[in-house]
Amino acid sequence: MLATLLRHDWRSLSADASIWVVIGVFAAAIGYGTINGARWVAFQQDAISEARAEERERLERHETAIVRINRENATISAFADPRNPDAVGRSLGARYVVLPPTPLAPLAVGQSDLLPSYFKITTDARETVLAATEIENPHRLLTGRFDLAFVLIYLYPLLILALTYNLLSSEKEQGTLVLALSQPISLRTLVAAKVLLRFTVFLAAVVGLALLASLIIGVDLGAPGVLPRLAFWAAAVAGYGLFWFAAAVAVSALGKPSATNAMVLAGVWLALVVLVPSLLSMAATAIYPVPSRVEMIQATRVASDEANAEGSKLLAQYYEDHPELVTGDAQQAMNDFNLVRVAVAAEVERRVRPVLDRYSQQLTAQQQIVARARFLSPAILMQDALNDIAGTGAARHRAFVQQVEQYHERWRAHFVRLIFEKARLEDYSGLPRFAFEDEETGAVSRRVAGSLAGVAVPTVLLAVFAFVRLRRYPLVG
Amino acid sequence: MLEAVHLTKHYNGVTALEDLTLRVNPGDVFCLLGANGAGKTTTINLFLNFVQPSSGTARINGLDVTEQSLETKKYLAYIPETVMLYKNLTGLENLEYFSALAGRSDCTRVQLLDFLKQVGLQPEAADQRVGTYSKGMRQKVGIAIALAKNARALLLDEPTSGLDPKAANEFSALLARLSQDGVAVLMATHDLFRAKESGTRVGIMRQGKLVRTLETTEVGHADLERIYLEHMHD
């Protein structure tokens, strides 16, 4: 019986030109989105390799210069001296730290176009090195880049609704429903078969096309973790699709005319995919506003003016706080510009700290609101899941920033020690190195599973509602 | 075969059918006559379980249609006033689909074409899209669907409206044949002539009530019309 229904439904669907137009448009969107994602990742990788080349070339140049200066016993300004730890830590030896894109990064650009994927590490203050990042991102939430994730979150539901909104109402309106139901078949079976067919066609089309597009842009399926992530990706596409099918069937089950169904479902789409995400981000920023950048810069300036004025006093204090750094003649050290600078920088940071803390507290509070309220919209959950799978989400970036902060601390401690020891660098092999420790697959899976569960719950509720309500579907009148 | 026992249906306080008790035995062709809104279609919809009775029961082959809806539909064929089919599919494809739903997925193309021939559809129309069909042609496909199902009870809601006289006549002949084969037929119609011609019994309905039942052999055409009009006037 199911086979009969499926065969017939496919026959009627495929005899209608509209499904081919829909699938054609969709295929084009998927292809375009995937290529866009791939272009973005390529752009990122170019930037990363340019940065790395620049770093390698610069370090080599300065190391060569060290050899030359030593050989010629040349005099050189302290700022440009590649042996001076202050100059090296501040600029000459600066290193780039990189968040490498995962093999599946082209599938979802996510926030990677707003959150920097590399930083240049120097001994400057942390907030200078890591230009503070905000979660608020209404542009992405409202429109976003035209990547595969965009196609899946925005267009995929529309296409599902386009083929499902009149699932029953059209048959009722054209009069075929009564003839079908005068046969020994229940309305629920009929609906289930229709949904099953459309779902299978869509899932096969989406997953097939996206896989094809990924292979064309050169995603390495053999890379570690790619296949399980792709499985999660397919599960996300299936789960999100089912939500929209459930919504369409639930609305259909009310027995309203096709036009009403279309209006209601368009409204649901607009609310869940467009309004809730942007309202949520507006609410988060309204409830927990971050201090303005101007205020932060102002505070930094005032603090550094005051600290500079107290230069030597601060150094004395710094020595008190860091007795381990006391070496040799303290009086002479008091006049050492480099040392004073370290002490002043530490003081500036201490004074700016409260502003920065408030900033990050507010950001954390915003993130917590969004983390809870995201369950209001399957679109946000889907975006989170896709970003997590592609490694372009906020969580992975936070982990990266945390590691960068630790590295920055190490970097500074390393140079402060060298500065106080008045060491001279003969080569750069001892500079601290950075390697990003990627998240465990388990952590990613748990987050994705959480998001998908958030989509599954309303799906089940809608399906149950539809199932119950179909019993009372008005066939006549 | 078809049995209504104190069958009553109210729609939002309006009585569409009141206390209908009726029995259509195998071989009977029972014609329901009456004006629009007399309850003929409601009766048929109740037998199809498309609407729920307010009280009373409708039985097919002894089974309550609300309790064993799917089971009862195995014995049942239905031809609505306007047979609507899938426009994108051919007549043959429509017949194939509905027959398969009816459990006759074993029908071969030759058999299906034969059903279409029996109901008088032009052979060349079988492979044309239904979108190009006239109402009469669709009606014929509807009858073919009922024939293919080999049903033991037939519910007809003004099936001949829109058929040309020749097709209507062929339809009557078909009904006579089905009746001989022991099919129980319940037909709602406005057509007194057709009712007298093909029916074994007629029932006159008015405002949801079955007010008169007659054996067609007892009355002539003129009598039937007179009796019908009498009931409509008082």
Tab-separated table of N, CA and C in Angstrom, chain A residues 58 85 137 164 176 186 188 206 217 237 248 285 321 335 354 360 362 370 377 427 454:
chain	number	residue	atom	x	y	z
A	58	ARG	N	60.499	37.591	7.918
A	58	ARG	CA	60.935	38.619	8.877
A	58	ARG	C	61.919	38.034	9.881
A	85	PRO	N	65.569	42.228	23.362
A	85	PRO	CA	64.319	41.486	23.634
A	85	PRO	C	63.095	42.392	23.619
A	137	ASN	N	25.793	40.246	16.430
A	137	ASN	CA	26.144	40.141	15.028
A	137	ASN	C	24.858	40.147	14.216
A	164	THR	N	4.689	21.393	0.522
A	164	THR	CA	3.943	20.702	1.572
A	164	THR	C	2.727	21.468	2.065
A	176	THR	N	-9.982	15.168	-5.212
A	176	THR	CA	-9.471	13.800	-5.322
A	176	THR	C	-9.410	13.107	-3.966
A	186	SER	N	-6.295	5.095	5.336
A	186	SER	CA	-6.600	6.168	6.278
A	186	SER	C	-5.904	7.448	5.846
A	188	ARG	N	-4.240	9.359	7.677
A	188	ARG	CA	-2.898	9.428	8.259
A	188	ARG	C	-1.873	8.716	7.389
A	206	VAL	N	19.331	17.222	-1.273
A	206	VAL	CA	20.206	18.145	-0.533
A	206	VAL	C	21.539	17.484	-0.212
A	217	ILE	N	34.617	21.087	-4.801
A	217	ILE	CA	35.505	22.126	-4.265
A	217	ILE	C	36.692	21.521	-3.527
A	237	VAL	N	20.524	18.215	8.692
A	237	VAL	CA	19.675	18.547	7.543
A	237	VAL	C	18.354	17.789	7.643
A	248	ALA	N	4.371	22.004	8.587
A	248	ALA	CA	3.441	22.089	7.460
A	248	ALA	C	2.271	21.129	7.651
A	285	THR	N	21.594	42.447	23.541
A	285	THR	CA	22.407	43.664	23.643
A	285	THR	C	21.682	44.743	24.430
A	321	ASP	N	56.797	43.911	43.617
A	321	ASP	CA	55.847	42.846	43.291
A	321	ASP	C	56.528	41.636	42.644
A	335	ASN	N	66.733	53.701	35.652
A	335	ASN	CA	66.835	54.602	34.514
A	335	ASN	C	66.674	53.880	33.182
A	354	PRO	N	39.214	46.846	35.203
A	354	PRO	CA	37.783	46.848	35.555
A	354	PRO	C	36.875	47.094	34.338
A	360	SER	N	33.762	42.054	29.357
A	360	SER	CA	33.643	40.614	29.100
A	360	SER	C	32.514	39.990	29.909
A	362	GLN	N	29.614	41.450	30.459
A	362	GLN	CA	28.410	41.730	29.685
A	362	GLN	C	28.332	40.788	28.475
A	370	VAL	N	21.625	34.132	24.876
A	370	VAL	CA	21.460	33.517	23.553
A	370	VAL	C	21.524	31.997	23.676
A	377	SER	N	14.180	29.089	18.534
A	377	SER	CA	14.152	29.052	17.069
A	377	SER	C	15.006	27.917	16.524
A	427	ASP	N	69.685	34.255	18.423
A	427	ASP	CA	68.784	33.752	17.379
A	427	ASP	C	67.380	33.626	17.974
A	454	GLY	N	17.206	20.024	20.470
A	454	GLY	CA	16.374	21.220	20.545
A	454	GLY	C	15.458	21.365	19.344
